[in-house]
Coordinates of N, CA and C and ligand atoms in Angstrom, one line a residue:
M2 N 0.8 -1.2 0.0 CA 0.0 0.0 0.0 C 0.9 1.3 0.0
L3 N 0.2 2.4 -0.2 CA 0.9 3.6 -0.3 C 1.4 4.0 1.1
V4 N 2.7 4.5 1.2 CA 3.3 4.8 2.5 C 3.7 6.3 2.5
V5 N 3.4 7.0 3.6 CA 3.8 8.4 3.7 C 5.0 8.4 4.6
N6 N 6.1 9.0 4.1 CA 7.3 9.3 4.9 C 7.0 10.5 5.7
E7 N 6.7 10.4 7.0 CA 6.3 11.5 7.8 C 7.5 12.5 8.0
D8 N 8.7 12.0 7.9 CA 9.8 12.9 8.0 C 10.0 13.8 6.8
R9 N 9.4 13.4 5.7 CA 9.6 14.2 4.5 C 8.4 15.1 4.2
C10 N 7.2 14.6 4.5 CA 5.9 15.3 4.2 C 5.9 16.7 4.8
V11 N 5.6 17.7 4.0 CA 5.5 19.1 4.5 C 4.0 19.5 4.6
G12 N 3.1 18.6 4.3 CA 1.7 18.9 4.5 C 1.1 19.9 3.4
C13 N 1.7 19.9 2.3 CA 1.3 20.9 1.3 C -0.1 20.7 0.7
G14 N -0.5 19.4 0.7 CA -1.8 19.1 0.2 C -1.9 18.8 -1.3
L15 N -0.8 18.9 -2.0 CA -0.9 18.7 -3.4 C -1.4 17.3 -3.8
C16 N -0.9 16.3 -3.1 CA -1.3 15.0 -3.4 C -2.8 14.8 -3.2
V17 N -3.4 15.5 -2.3 CA -4.8 15.4 -2.0 C -5.6 15.9 -3.2
S18 N -5.2 16.9 -3.8 CA -5.9 17.4 -5.0 C -5.8 16.6 -6.2
F19 N -4.7 15.8 -6.3 CA -4.5 15.0 -7.5 C -5.1 13.5 -7.3
C20 N -5.4 13.1 -6.1 CA -5.8 11.7 -5.9 C -7.2 11.6 -6.5
P21 N -7.4 10.6 -7.5 CA -8.7 10.5 -8.1 C -9.8 9.8 -7.2
T22 N -9.3 9.1 -6.2 CA -10.3 8.4 -5.3 C -10.5 9.0 -4.0
E23 N -9.9 10.2 -3.8 CA -10.1 10.9 -2.5 C -9.6 10.1 -1.3
A24 N -8.5 9.4 -1.6 CA -7.9 8.5 -0.5 C -7.0 9.3 0.4
L25 N -6.6 10.5 0.0 CA -5.6 11.2 0.8 C -6.3 12.4 1.5
K26 N -5.8 12.6 2.7 CA -6.2 13.8 3.5 C -4.9 14.4 4.1
A27 N -4.9 15.7 4.1 CA -3.7 16.3 4.7 C -4.1 17.3 5.8
W28 N -3.9 16.9 7.0 CA -4.1 17.8 8.1 C -2.8 17.7 8.9
G29 N -2.0 18.8 8.7 CA -0.6 18.7 9.2 C 0.2 17.8 8.3
L30 N 0.1 16.5 8.4 CA 0.8 15.6 7.5 C -0.3 14.9 6.7
C31 N 0.2 14.3 5.6 CA -0.6 13.5 4.7 C -1.0 12.2 5.3
H32 N -2.3 11.8 5.1 CA -2.7 10.5 5.6 C -3.4 9.7 4.5
V33 N -3.2 8.4 4.4 CA -3.8 7.6 3.3 C -4.9 6.7 3.9
D34 N -6.1 6.7 3.2 CA -7.1 5.8 3.5 C -6.9 4.5 2.6
P35 N -6.4 3.4 3.2 CA -6.1 2.2 2.3 C -7.3 1.6 1.7
D36 N -8.5 1.9 2.2 CA -9.7 1.3 1.6 C -10.1 2.0 0.3
R37 N -9.6 3.3 0.2 CA -9.9 4.0 -1.0 C -8.8 4.0 -2.0
C38 N -7.6 3.9 -1.6 CA -6.4 4.0 -2.5 C -6.5 2.8 -3.5
N39 N -6.4 3.1 -4.8 CA -6.3 2.0 -5.8 C -4.9 1.8 -6.4
E40 N -4.0 2.5 -5.7 CA -2.5 2.3 -6.0 C -2.2 2.8 -7.5
C41 N -2.9 3.9 -7.9 CA -2.6 4.4 -9.2 C -1.3 5.1 -9.4
L42 N -0.7 5.4 -8.2 CA 0.7 6.1 -8.2 C 0.7 7.5 -8.6
V43 N -0.4 8.1 -9.0 CA -0.4 9.5 -9.4 C 0.2 10.4 -8.4
C44 N -0.2 10.2 -7.1 CA 0.3 11.1 -6.0 C 1.8 11.1 -5.9
I45 N 2.4 10.0 -6.1 CA 3.8 9.8 -6.0 C 4.5 10.8 -7.0
D46 N 4.0 10.9 -8.2 CA 4.6 11.8 -9.2 C 4.5 13.3 -8.8
Y47 N 3.4 13.6 -8.1 CA 3.2 15.0 -7.8 C 3.8 15.5 -6.5
C48 N 4.1 14.6 -5.6 CA 4.6 15.1 -4.3 C 6.0 15.8 -4.4
P49 N 6.1 17.1 -4.1 CA 7.3 17.8 -4.3 C 8.4 17.5 -3.2
A50 N 8.0 16.8 -2.2 CA 8.9 16.4 -1.1 C 9.4 15.0 -1.2
D51 N 8.9 14.2 -2.2 CA 9.3 12.8 -2.4 C 8.9 12.0 -1.1
A52 N 7.8 12.3 -0.6 CA 7.4 11.7 0.7 C 6.5 10.5 0.5
L53 N 6.1 10.2 -0.7 CA 5.2 9.1 -1.0 C 5.9 7.9 -1.7
S54 N 5.6 6.7 -1.3 CA 6.2 5.6 -2.0 C 5.2 4.4 -1.8
M55 N 5.5 3.4 -2.6 CA 4.6 2.2 -2.5 C 5.4 1.1 -1.6
G56 N 4.7 0.7 -0.5 CA 5.4 -0.2 0.4 C 5.4 -1.6 -0.2
E57 N 6.3 -2.4 0.3 CA 6.5 -3.8 -0.1 C 5.2 -4.6 0.0
E58 N 4.4 -4.4 1.0 CA 3.2 -5.2 1.2 C 2.2 -5.1 0.1
A59 N 2.3 -4.1 -0.8 CA 1.4 -3.9 -1.9 C 1.5 -5.1 -2.9
R60 N 2.6 -5.7 -2.9 CA 2.7 -6.8 -3.9 C 2.4 -8.2 -3.3
R61 N 1.9 -8.2 -2.1 CA 1.6 -9.5 -1.5 C 0.2 -9.9 -1.8
Ligands
LIG6 S1 -1.9 6.0 -5.3 FE1 -3.6 7.0 -6.4 S2 -5.4 6.3 -5.3 FE2 -3.7 6.0 -4.0 S3 -3.5 7.8 -2.7 FE3 -2.1 8.0 -4.5 S4 -3.3 9.1 -6.0 FE4 -4.8 8.3 -4.5
LIG7 S1 2.2 16.1 -1.7 FE1 3.8 15.2 -0.5 S2 4.5 16.8 0.9 FE2 2.5 17.4 0.1 S3 1.0 16.7 1.6 FE3 1.2 15.1 0.0 S4 2.7 13.7 0.8 FE4 2.9 15.6 2.0

């Protein structure tokens, strides 16, 4: 699943506006709703802080 690196996230909210399934919320830091995320990877491309990545468990 999508993982937020909390040390990198600056809470800019950009990923929230690009997520097609409204899986992301940013209050202070970004949070992912795993039930909504379809792992499209769009947010990873837009994050200016390189704070988003796909965790290993996504492939299990
Ligand atoms: S991977 Fe896609 S669906 Fe999941 S949080 Fe990012 S933009 Fe939203
Ligand atoms: S785009 Fe990146 S830095 Fe901005 S809120 Fe999302 S995860 Fe955090």
